[in-house]
Amino acid sequence: MAIREILKHPHPTLRKKSKVVTEFDDNLRKLVADMADTMYDAPGAGLAAPQIGVLQRVVIMDVTSKEEEGQLIVLVNPVILHGEGSQVDEEGCLSVVDFTAKVKRFEKIRVRTQNMAGEENEFEAEGWFARVIQHELDHIEGALFIDHLSSLKRALYKKQRKKQLREEMKLEKDQVNHD
Ligand code: NI
Protein backbone atom coordinates (compact mmCIF):
# COMPACT_ATOMS: atom_id res chain seq x y z
CA MET A 1 0.00 0.00 0.00
CA ALA A 2 1.22 3.45 -0.83
CA ILE A 3 0.15 7.03 -1.18
CA ARG A 4 0.38 7.87 -4.87
CA GLU A 5 0.73 11.22 -6.60
CA ILE A 6 -2.60 12.73 -7.65
CA LEU A 7 -2.48 14.05 -11.21
CA LYS A 8 -3.66 17.62 -11.61
CA HIS A 9 -5.50 19.25 -14.49
CA PRO A 10 -4.33 19.84 -17.24
CA HIS A 11 -2.48 16.48 -17.08
CA PRO A 12 -3.42 14.64 -20.32
CA THR A 13 -4.12 11.29 -18.58
CA LEU A 14 -7.14 12.88 -16.87
CA ARG A 15 -8.69 13.31 -20.33
CA LYS A 16 -8.39 9.66 -21.39
CA LYS A 17 -11.12 7.06 -21.28
CA SER A 18 -10.42 4.20 -18.87
CA LYS A 19 -10.48 0.52 -19.81
CA VAL A 20 -12.92 -2.09 -18.52
CA VAL A 21 -11.43 -4.21 -15.71
CA THR A 22 -11.30 -7.87 -16.70
CA GLU A 23 -8.87 -9.31 -14.14
CA PHE A 24 -10.09 -9.44 -10.54
CA ASP A 25 -6.72 -10.28 -9.08
CA ASP A 26 -4.00 -9.06 -6.71
CA ASN A 27 -3.17 -6.17 -9.04
CA LEU A 28 -6.72 -4.87 -8.66
CA ARG A 29 -6.55 -5.27 -4.86
CA LYS A 30 -3.23 -3.41 -4.79
CA LEU A 31 -4.64 -0.63 -6.99
CA VAL A 32 -7.66 -0.20 -4.67
CA ALA A 33 -5.43 -0.22 -1.56
CA ASP A 34 -3.21 2.49 -3.07
CA MET A 35 -6.27 4.51 -4.10
CA ALA A 36 -7.71 4.28 -0.57
CA ASP A 37 -4.40 5.38 1.01
CA THR A 38 -4.21 8.28 -1.42
CA MET A 39 -7.84 9.37 -0.95
CA TYR A 40 -7.76 9.28 2.87
CA ASP A 41 -4.41 11.08 2.92
CA ALA A 42 -5.62 13.91 0.65
CA PRO A 43 -8.29 13.83 2.17
CA GLY A 44 -11.15 13.49 -0.31
CA ALA A 45 -14.60 11.89 -0.54
CA GLY A 46 -13.81 10.05 -3.75
CA LEU A 47 -11.03 9.06 -6.12
CA ALA A 48 -10.92 7.49 -9.57
CA ALA A 49 -8.03 5.33 -10.85
CA PRO A 50 -7.04 7.75 -13.67
CA GLN A 51 -6.33 10.38 -11.01
CA ILE A 52 -3.31 8.30 -9.98
CA GLY A 53 -2.44 7.58 -13.60
CA VAL A 54 -4.14 4.18 -13.98
CA LEU A 55 -6.64 4.03 -16.86
CA GLN A 56 -8.92 1.36 -15.36
CA ARG A 57 -12.63 1.69 -14.60
CA VAL A 58 -12.23 1.69 -10.81
CA VAL A 59 -13.57 4.37 -8.44
CA ILE A 60 -13.65 4.52 -4.67
CA MET A 61 -15.47 6.78 -2.23
CA ASP A 62 -16.23 7.31 1.41
CA VAL A 63 -19.27 9.52 1.98
CA THR A 64 -19.44 9.15 5.77
CA SER A 65 -19.05 12.31 7.86
CA LYS A 66 -15.98 12.99 10.02
CA GLU A 67 -17.86 11.89 13.14
CA GLU A 68 -18.77 8.50 11.70
CA GLU A 69 -16.56 5.48 11.22
CA GLY A 70 -15.35 5.48 7.61
CA GLN A 71 -16.85 3.14 5.05
CA LEU A 72 -14.94 2.55 1.85
CA ILE A 73 -17.06 1.90 -1.25
CA VAL A 74 -15.34 0.34 -4.25
CA LEU A 75 -17.01 0.33 -7.67
CA VAL A 76 -15.47 -1.65 -10.53
CA ASN A 77 -16.82 -1.07 -14.07
CA PRO A 78 -19.74 1.02 -12.73
CA VAL A 79 -22.52 2.17 -15.07
CA ILE A 80 -25.41 4.54 -14.42
CA LEU A 81 -28.50 2.70 -15.65
CA HIS A 82 -30.97 5.45 -14.89
CA GLY A 83 -30.98 9.00 -13.53
CA GLU A 84 -33.81 11.26 -12.44
CA GLY A 85 -34.46 14.62 -10.84
CA SER A 86 -31.74 17.20 -10.44
CA GLN A 87 -29.63 18.78 -7.72
CA VAL A 88 -27.21 21.69 -7.80
CA ASP A 89 -24.38 21.87 -5.31
CA GLU A 90 -20.77 22.95 -4.86
CA GLU A 91 -18.15 20.52 -6.18
CA GLY A 92 -14.41 20.34 -6.00
CA CYS A 93 -11.88 17.76 -7.15
CA LEU A 94 -8.47 16.59 -5.95
CA SER A 95 -7.28 17.03 -9.56
CA VAL A 96 -8.63 20.57 -9.92
CA VAL A 97 -6.49 22.87 -7.79
CA ASP A 98 -8.09 25.59 -5.61
CA PHE A 99 -11.39 25.77 -7.42
CA THR A 100 -14.97 24.79 -6.62
CA ALA A 101 -18.20 25.53 -8.46
CA LYS A 102 -21.86 24.63 -8.47
CA VAL A 103 -22.64 21.65 -10.69
CA LYS A 104 -25.99 20.19 -11.73
CA ARG A 105 -26.34 16.42 -11.31
CA PHE A 106 -29.12 13.81 -11.16
CA GLU A 107 -30.76 13.69 -7.73
CA LYS A 108 -31.28 9.96 -7.88
CA ILE A 109 -29.46 7.28 -9.87
CA ARG A 110 -29.52 3.53 -10.36
CA VAL A 111 -26.05 2.00 -10.69
CA ARG A 112 -24.81 -1.36 -11.89
CA THR A 113 -21.34 -2.27 -10.72
CA GLN A 114 -18.95 -5.09 -9.96
CA ASN A 115 -17.07 -5.57 -6.72
CA MET A 116 -13.41 -6.52 -6.35
CA ALA A 117 -14.31 -10.21 -6.78
CA GLY A 118 -16.07 -9.44 -10.07
CA GLU A 119 -19.58 -10.04 -8.69
CA GLU A 120 -22.26 -7.82 -10.22
CA ASN A 121 -24.88 -5.91 -8.29
CA GLU A 122 -27.25 -2.96 -8.64
CA PHE A 123 -28.16 -0.26 -6.17
CA GLU A 124 -29.81 3.14 -5.92
CA ALA A 125 -28.22 6.31 -4.62
CA GLU A 126 -29.48 9.82 -4.02
CA GLY A 127 -28.35 13.23 -2.82
CA TRP A 128 -24.68 13.68 -1.92
CA PHE A 129 -23.87 9.99 -2.45
CA ALA A 130 -25.37 10.12 -5.98
CA ARG A 131 -23.38 13.31 -6.65
CA VAL A 132 -20.06 11.72 -5.67
CA ILE A 133 -20.75 8.68 -7.87
CA GLN A 134 -21.57 10.89 -10.88
CA HIS A 135 -18.41 12.95 -10.28
CA GLU A 136 -16.20 9.84 -10.08
CA LEU A 137 -17.82 8.21 -13.11
CA ASP A 138 -16.97 11.34 -15.12
CA HIS A 139 -13.30 10.67 -14.34
CA ILE A 140 -13.31 7.22 -15.94
CA GLU A 141 -14.77 8.80 -19.10
CA GLY A 142 -12.01 11.42 -19.15
CA ALA A 143 -14.36 14.18 -17.97
CA LEU A 144 -13.97 16.67 -15.11
CA PHE A 145 -16.55 18.71 -13.21
CA ILE A 146 -15.29 21.88 -14.90
CA ASP A 147 -16.71 20.50 -18.17
CA HIS A 148 -20.20 21.04 -16.75
CA LEU A 149 -19.70 24.77 -16.13
CA SER A 150 -20.68 27.71 -18.29
CA SER A 151 -17.96 28.79 -20.73
CA LEU A 152 -17.49 31.97 -18.69
CA LYS A 153 -16.86 30.09 -15.43
CA ARG A 154 -14.58 27.63 -17.18
CA ALA A 155 -12.57 30.48 -18.72
CA LEU A 156 -12.20 31.99 -15.25
CA TYR A 157 -10.86 28.72 -13.89
CA LYS A 158 -8.45 28.25 -16.81
CA LYS A 159 -7.06 31.75 -16.38
CA GLN A 160 -6.50 31.15 -12.67
CA ARG A 161 -4.87 27.77 -13.36
CA LYS A 162 -2.54 29.20 -16.01
CA LYS A 163 -1.40 31.86 -13.56
CA GLN A 164 -0.73 29.18 -10.92
CA LEU A 165 1.29 27.08 -13.37
CA ARG A 166 3.32 30.13 -14.42
CA GLU A 167 4.10 30.85 -10.77
CA GLU A 168 5.06 27.23 -10.11
CA MET A 169 7.43 27.31 -13.09
CA LYS A 170 8.95 30.56 -11.87
CA LEU A 171 9.50 29.06 -8.40
CA GLU A 172 11.24 26.03 -9.90
CA LYS A 173 13.44 28.27 -12.02
CA ASP A 174 14.39 30.39 -9.01
CA GLN A 175 15.31 27.27 -7.10
CA VAL A 176 17.53 26.08 -9.93
CA ASN A 177 19.22 29.50 -10.12
CA HIS A 178 19.94 29.48 -6.40
CA ASP A 179 21.47 26.01 -6.35
NI1 NI B 1 -12.60 14.49 -8.98
PDB file of C-alpha atoms and ligand atoms in Angstrom:
ATOM      1  CA  MET A   1       0.000   0.000   0.000  1.00  0.00           C
ATOM      2  CA  ALA A   2       1.220   3.450  -0.835  1.00  0.00           C
ATOM      3  CA  ILE A   3       0.149   7.030  -1.184  1.00  0.00           C
ATOM      4  CA  ARG A   4       0.377   7.875  -4.872  1.00  0.00           C
ATOM      5  CA  GLU A   5       0.729  11.218  -6.603  1.00  0.00           C
ATOM      6  CA  ILE A   6      -2.603  12.730  -7.651  1.00  0.00           C
ATOM      7  CA  LEU A   7      -2.481  14.050 -11.211  1.00  0.00           C
ATOM      8  CA  LYS A   8      -3.656  17.621 -11.605  1.00  0.00           C
ATOM      9  CA  HIS A   9      -5.505  19.249 -14.486  1.00  0.00           C
ATOM     10  CA  PRO A  10      -4.326  19.840 -17.238  1.00  0.00           C
ATOM     11  CA  HIS A  11      -2.477  16.484 -17.078  1.00  0.00           C
ATOM     12  CA  PRO A  12      -3.423  14.642 -20.324  1.00  0.00           C
ATOM     13  CA  THR A  13      -4.124  11.292 -18.579  1.00  0.00           C
ATOM     14  CA  LEU A  14      -7.143  12.876 -16.874  1.00  0.00           C
ATOM     15  CA  ARG A  15      -8.694  13.307 -20.331  1.00  0.00           C
ATOM     16  CA  LYS A  16      -8.389   9.664 -21.389  1.00  0.00           C
ATOM     17  CA  LYS A  17     -11.124   7.059 -21.276  1.00  0.00           C
ATOM     18  CA  SER A  18     -10.421   4.203 -18.867  1.00  0.00           C
ATOM     19  CA  LYS A  19     -10.482   0.521 -19.811  1.00  0.00           C
ATOM     20  CA  VAL A  20     -12.916  -2.093 -18.518  1.00  0.00           C
ATOM     21  CA  VAL A  21     -11.434  -4.207 -15.709  1.00  0.00           C
ATOM     22  CA  THR A  22     -11.297  -7.869 -16.705  1.00  0.00           C
ATOM     23  CA  GLU A  23      -8.866  -9.313 -14.139  1.00  0.00           C
ATOM     24  CA  PHE A  24     -10.094  -9.436 -10.539  1.00  0.00           C
ATOM     25  CA  ASP A  25      -6.725 -10.281  -9.079  1.00  0.00           C
ATOM     26  CA  ASP A  26      -4.000  -9.063  -6.710  1.00  0.00           C
ATOM     27  CA  ASN A  27      -3.168  -6.173  -9.040  1.00  0.00           C
ATOM     28  CA  LEU A  28      -6.716  -4.874  -8.659  1.00  0.00           C
ATOM     29  CA  ARG A  29      -6.550  -5.272  -4.863  1.00  0.00           C
ATOM     30  CA  LYS A  30      -3.234  -3.406  -4.791  1.00  0.00           C
ATOM     31  CA  LEU A  31      -4.639  -0.630  -6.986  1.00  0.00           C
ATOM     32  CA  VAL A  32      -7.665  -0.200  -4.675  1.00  0.00           C
ATOM     33  CA  ALA A  33      -5.431  -0.224  -1.558  1.00  0.00           C
ATOM     34  CA  ASP A  34      -3.213   2.492  -3.069  1.00  0.00           C
ATOM     35  CA  MET A  35      -6.270   4.514  -4.104  1.00  0.00           C
ATOM     36  CA  ALA A  36      -7.707   4.280  -0.568  1.00  0.00           C
ATOM     37  CA  ASP A  37      -4.400   5.378   1.014  1.00  0.00           C
ATOM     38  CA  THR A  38      -4.211   8.283  -1.420  1.00  0.00           C
ATOM     39  CA  MET A  39      -7.841   9.367  -0.954  1.00  0.00           C
ATOM     40  CA  TYR A  40      -7.758   9.276   2.867  1.00  0.00           C
ATOM     41  CA  ASP A  41      -4.412  11.081   2.916  1.00  0.00           C
ATOM     42  CA  ALA A  42      -5.623  13.910   0.648  1.00  0.00           C
ATOM     43  CA  PRO A  43      -8.291  13.831   2.172  1.00  0.00           C
ATOM     44  CA  GLY A  44     -11.147  13.486  -0.312  1.00  0.00           C
ATOM     45  CA  ALA A  45     -14.598  11.889  -0.541  1.00  0.00           C
ATOM     46  CA  GLY A  46     -13.807  10.049  -3.755  1.00  0.00           C
ATOM     47  CA  LEU A  47     -11.034   9.057  -6.121  1.00  0.00           C
ATOM     48  CA  ALA A  48     -10.924   7.488  -9.573  1.00  0.00           C
ATOM     49  CA  ALA A  49      -8.032   5.335 -10.851  1.00  0.00           C
ATOM     50  CA  PRO A  50      -7.039   7.747 -13.670  1.00  0.00           C
ATOM     51  CA  GLN A  51      -6.325  10.378 -11.009  1.00  0.00           C
ATOM     52  CA  ILE A  52      -3.307   8.298  -9.981  1.00  0.00           C
ATOM     53  CA  GLY A  53      -2.443   7.579 -13.604  1.00  0.00           C
ATOM     54  CA  VAL A  54      -4.137   4.183 -13.978  1.00  0.00           C
ATOM     55  CA  LEU A  55      -6.637   4.028 -16.856  1.00  0.00           C
ATOM     56  CA  GLN A  56      -8.923   1.363 -15.359  1.00  0.00           C
ATOM     57  CA  ARG A  57     -12.631   1.691 -14.597  1.00  0.00           C
ATOM     58  CA  VAL A  58     -12.234   1.692 -10.808  1.00  0.00           C
ATOM     59  CA  VAL A  59     -13.574   4.366  -8.443  1.00  0.00           C
ATOM     60  CA  ILE A  60     -13.654   4.519  -4.669  1.00  0.00           C
ATOM     61  CA  MET A  61     -15.465   6.779  -2.234  1.00  0.00           C
ATOM     62  CA  ASP A  62     -16.231   7.315   1.407  1.00  0.00           C
ATOM     63  CA  VAL A  63     -19.270   9.520   1.978  1.00  0.00           C
ATOM     64  CA  THR A  64     -19.441   9.149   5.769  1.00  0.00           C
ATOM     65  CA  SER A  65     -19.046  12.306   7.857  1.00  0.00           C
ATOM     66  CA  LYS A  66     -15.977  12.990  10.015  1.00  0.00           C
ATOM     67  CA  GLU A  67     -17.856  11.893  13.140  1.00  0.00           C
ATOM     68  CA  GLU A  68     -18.775   8.496  11.703  1.00  0.00           C
ATOM     69  CA  GLU A  69     -16.558   5.481  11.220  1.00  0.00           C
ATOM     70  CA  GLY A  70     -15.350   5.480   7.607  1.00  0.00           C
ATOM     71  CA  GLN A  71     -16.847   3.140   5.054  1.00  0.00           C
ATOM     72  CA  LEU A  72     -14.940   2.546   1.851  1.00  0.00           C
ATOM     73  CA  ILE A  73     -17.059   1.905  -1.248  1.00  0.00           C
ATOM     74  CA  VAL A  74     -15.343   0.339  -4.255  1.00  0.00           C
ATOM     75  CA  LEU A  75     -17.009   0.328  -7.675  1.00  0.00           C
ATOM     76  CA  VAL A  76     -15.472  -1.648 -10.533  1.00  0.00           C
ATOM     77  CA  ASN A  77     -16.818  -1.070 -14.067  1.00  0.00           C
ATOM     78  CA  PRO A  78     -19.738   1.019 -12.729  1.00  0.00           C
ATOM     79  CA  VAL A  79     -22.520   2.167 -15.074  1.00  0.00           C
ATOM     80  CA  ILE A  80     -25.412   4.544 -14.422  1.00  0.00           C
ATOM     81  CA  LEU A  81     -28.499   2.704 -15.650  1.00  0.00           C
ATOM     82  CA  HIS A  82     -30.975   5.453 -14.895  1.00  0.00           C
ATOM     83  CA  GLY A  83     -30.975   8.995 -13.529  1.00  0.00           C
ATOM     84  CA  GLU A  84     -33.807  11.257 -12.438  1.00  0.00           C
ATOM     85  CA  GLY A  85     -34.464  14.624 -10.842  1.00  0.00           C
ATOM     86  CA  SER A  86     -31.744  17.204 -10.436  1.00  0.00           C
ATOM     87  CA  GLN A  87     -29.633  18.783  -7.724  1.00  0.00           C
ATOM     88  CA  VAL A  88     -27.206  21.692  -7.800  1.00  0.00           C
ATOM     89  CA  ASP A  89     -24.379  21.865  -5.306  1.00  0.00           C
ATOM     90  CA  GLU A  90     -20.774  22.950  -4.858  1.00  0.00           C
ATOM     91  CA  GLU A  91     -18.147  20.519  -6.182  1.00  0.00           C
ATOM     92  CA  GLY A  92     -14.415  20.337  -5.997  1.00  0.00           C
ATOM     93  CA  CYS A  93     -11.883  17.755  -7.148  1.00  0.00           C
ATOM     94  CA  LEU A  94      -8.467  16.594  -5.951  1.00  0.00           C
ATOM     95  CA  SER A  95      -7.281  17.027  -9.559  1.00  0.00           C
ATOM     96  CA  VAL A  96      -8.628  20.572  -9.919  1.00  0.00           C
ATOM     97  CA  VAL A  97      -6.494  22.871  -7.791  1.00  0.00           C
ATOM     98  CA  ASP A  98      -8.085  25.589  -5.608  1.00  0.00           C
ATOM     99  CA  PHE A  99     -11.389  25.768  -7.422  1.00  0.00           C
ATOM    100  CA  THR A 100     -14.968  24.790  -6.618  1.00  0.00           C
ATOM    101  CA  ALA A 101     -18.202  25.527  -8.459  1.00  0.00           C
ATOM    102  CA  LYS A 102     -21.863  24.631  -8.471  1.00  0.00           C
ATOM    103  CA  VAL A 103     -22.638  21.647 -10.689  1.00  0.00           C
ATOM    104  CA  LYS A 104     -25.989  20.189 -11.726  1.00  0.00           C
ATOM    105  CA  ARG A 105     -26.344  16.419 -11.307  1.00  0.00           C
ATOM    106  CA  PHE A 106     -29.117  13.815 -11.163  1.00  0.00           C
ATOM    107  CA  GLU A 107     -30.756  13.694  -7.732  1.00  0.00           C
ATOM    108  CA  LYS A 108     -31.276   9.955  -7.882  1.00  0.00           C
ATOM    109  CA  ILE A 109     -29.463   7.276  -9.867  1.00  0.00           C
ATOM    110  CA  ARG A 110     -29.520   3.532 -10.356  1.00  0.00           C
ATOM    111  CA  VAL A 111     -26.054   2.003 -10.692  1.00  0.00           C
ATOM    112  CA  ARG A 112     -24.814  -1.363 -11.890  1.00  0.00           C
ATOM    113  CA  THR A 113     -21.338  -2.274 -10.718  1.00  0.00           C
ATOM    114  CA  GLN A 114     -18.950  -5.090  -9.956  1.00  0.00           C
ATOM    115  CA  ASN A 115     -17.071  -5.571  -6.718  1.00  0.00           C
ATOM    116  CA  MET A 116     -13.406  -6.523  -6.348  1.00  0.00           C
ATOM    117  CA  ALA A 117     -14.310 -10.206  -6.781  1.00  0.00           C
ATOM    118  CA  GLY A 118     -16.071  -9.438 -10.072  1.00  0.00           C
ATOM    119  CA  GLU A 119     -19.583 -10.037  -8.693  1.00  0.00           C
ATOM    120  CA  GLU A 120     -22.255  -7.822 -10.217  1.00  0.00           C
ATOM    121  CA  ASN A 121     -24.876  -5.906  -8.288  1.00  0.00           C
ATOM    122  CA  GLU A 122     -27.245  -2.962  -8.640  1.00  0.00           C
ATOM    123  CA  PHE A 123     -28.163  -0.257  -6.167  1.00  0.00           C
ATOM    124  CA  GLU A 124     -29.815   3.136  -5.919  1.00  0.00           C
ATOM    125  CA  ALA A 125     -28.216   6.307  -4.624  1.00  0.00           C
ATOM    126  CA  GLU A 126     -29.476   9.820  -4.021  1.00  0.00           C
ATOM    127  CA  GLY A 127     -28.351  13.228  -2.819  1.00  0.00           C
ATOM    128  CA  TRP A 128     -24.676  13.678  -1.916  1.00  0.00           C
ATOM    129  CA  PHE A 129     -23.868   9.986  -2.455  1.00  0.00           C
ATOM    130  CA  ALA A 130     -25.369  10.123  -5.981  1.00  0.00           C
ATOM    131  CA  ARG A 131     -23.377  13.310  -6.650  1.00  0.00           C
ATOM    132  CA  VAL A 132     -20.057  11.720  -5.674  1.00  0.00           C
ATOM    133  CA  ILE A 133     -20.752   8.680  -7.870  1.00  0.00           C
ATOM    134  CA  GLN A 134     -21.568  10.887 -10.880  1.00  0.00           C
ATOM    135  CA  HIS A 135     -18.411  12.948 -10.277  1.00  0.00           C
ATOM    136  CA  GLU A 136     -16.198   9.843 -10.075  1.00  0.00           C
ATOM    137  CA  LEU A 137     -17.818   8.214 -13.112  1.00  0.00           C
ATOM    138  CA  ASP A 138     -16.970  11.337 -15.120  1.00  0.00           C
ATOM    139  CA  HIS A 139     -13.299  10.669 -14.343  1.00  0.00           C
ATOM    140  CA  ILE A 140     -13.308   7.220 -15.941  1.00  0.00           C
ATOM    141  CA  GLU A 141     -14.771   8.799 -19.102  1.00  0.00           C
ATOM    142  CA  GLY A 142     -12.010  11.422 -19.155  1.00  0.00           C
ATOM    143  CA  ALA A 143     -14.363  14.179 -17.974  1.00  0.00           C
ATOM    144  CA  LEU A 144     -13.967  16.671 -15.112  1.00  0.00           C
ATOM    145  CA  PHE A 145     -16.552  18.709 -13.209  1.00  0.00           C
ATOM    146  CA  ILE A 146     -15.293  21.878 -14.898  1.00  0.00           C
ATOM    147  CA  ASP A 147     -16.709  20.499 -18.171  1.00  0.00           C
ATOM    148  CA  HIS A 148     -20.202  21.038 -16.746  1.00  0.00           C
ATOM    149  CA  LEU A 149     -19.702  24.767 -16.133  1.00  0.00           C
ATOM    150  CA  SER A 150     -20.683  27.711 -18.294  1.00  0.00           C
ATOM    151  CA  SER A 151     -17.963  28.793 -20.729  1.00  0.00           C
ATOM    152  CA  LEU A 152     -17.487  31.965 -18.687  1.00  0.00           C
ATOM    153  CA  LYS A 153     -16.864  30.086 -15.432  1.00  0.00           C
ATOM    154  CA  ARG A 154     -14.579  27.632 -17.179  1.00  0.00           C
ATOM    155  CA  ALA A 155     -12.575  30.476 -18.722  1.00  0.00           C
ATOM    156  CA  LEU A 156     -12.203  31.991 -15.250  1.00  0.00           C
ATOM    157  CA  TYR A 157     -10.857  28.716 -13.886  1.00  0.00           C
ATOM    158  CA  LYS A 158      -8.452  28.248 -16.805  1.00  0.00           C
ATOM    159  CA  LYS A 159      -7.065  31.751 -16.376  1.00  0.00           C
ATOM    160  CA  GLN A 160      -6.501  31.148 -12.669  1.00  0.00           C
ATOM    161  CA  ARG A 161      -4.869  27.767 -13.359  1.00  0.00           C
ATOM    162  CA  LYS A 162      -2.538  29.204 -16.008  1.00  0.00           C
ATOM    163  CA  LYS A 163      -1.403  31.859 -13.556  1.00  0.00           C
ATOM    164  CA  GLN A 164      -0.731  29.178 -10.924  1.00  0.00           C
ATOM    165  CA  LEU A 165       1.286  27.083 -13.374  1.00  0.00           C
ATOM    166  CA  ARG A 166       3.324  30.128 -14.417  1.00  0.00           C
ATOM    167  CA  GLU A 167       4.098  30.854 -10.772  1.00  0.00           C
ATOM    168  CA  GLU A 168       5.058  27.230 -10.112  1.00  0.00           C
ATOM    169  CA  MET A 169       7.429  27.306 -13.085  1.00  0.00           C
ATOM    170  CA  LYS A 170       8.948  30.561 -11.872  1.00  0.00           C
ATOM    171  CA  LEU A 171       9.496  29.060  -8.402  1.00  0.00           C
ATOM    172  CA  GLU A 172      11.238  26.028  -9.903  1.00  0.00           C
ATOM    173  CA  LYS A 173      13.435  28.271 -12.023  1.00  0.00           C
ATOM    174  CA  ASP A 174      14.388  30.388  -9.011  1.00  0.00           C
ATOM    175  CA  GLN A 175      15.309  27.268  -7.104  1.00  0.00           C
ATOM    176  CA  VAL A 176      17.526  26.081  -9.931  1.00  0.00           C
ATOM    177  CA  ASN A 177      19.219  29.503 -10.116  1.00  0.00           C
ATOM    178  CA  HIS A 178      19.940  29.480  -6.399  1.00  0.00           C
ATOM    179  CA  ASP A 179      21.473  26.007  -6.350  1.00  0.00           C
TER     180      ASP A 179
HETATM  181 NI    NI B   1     -12.598  14.486  -8.981  1.00  0.00          NI
END
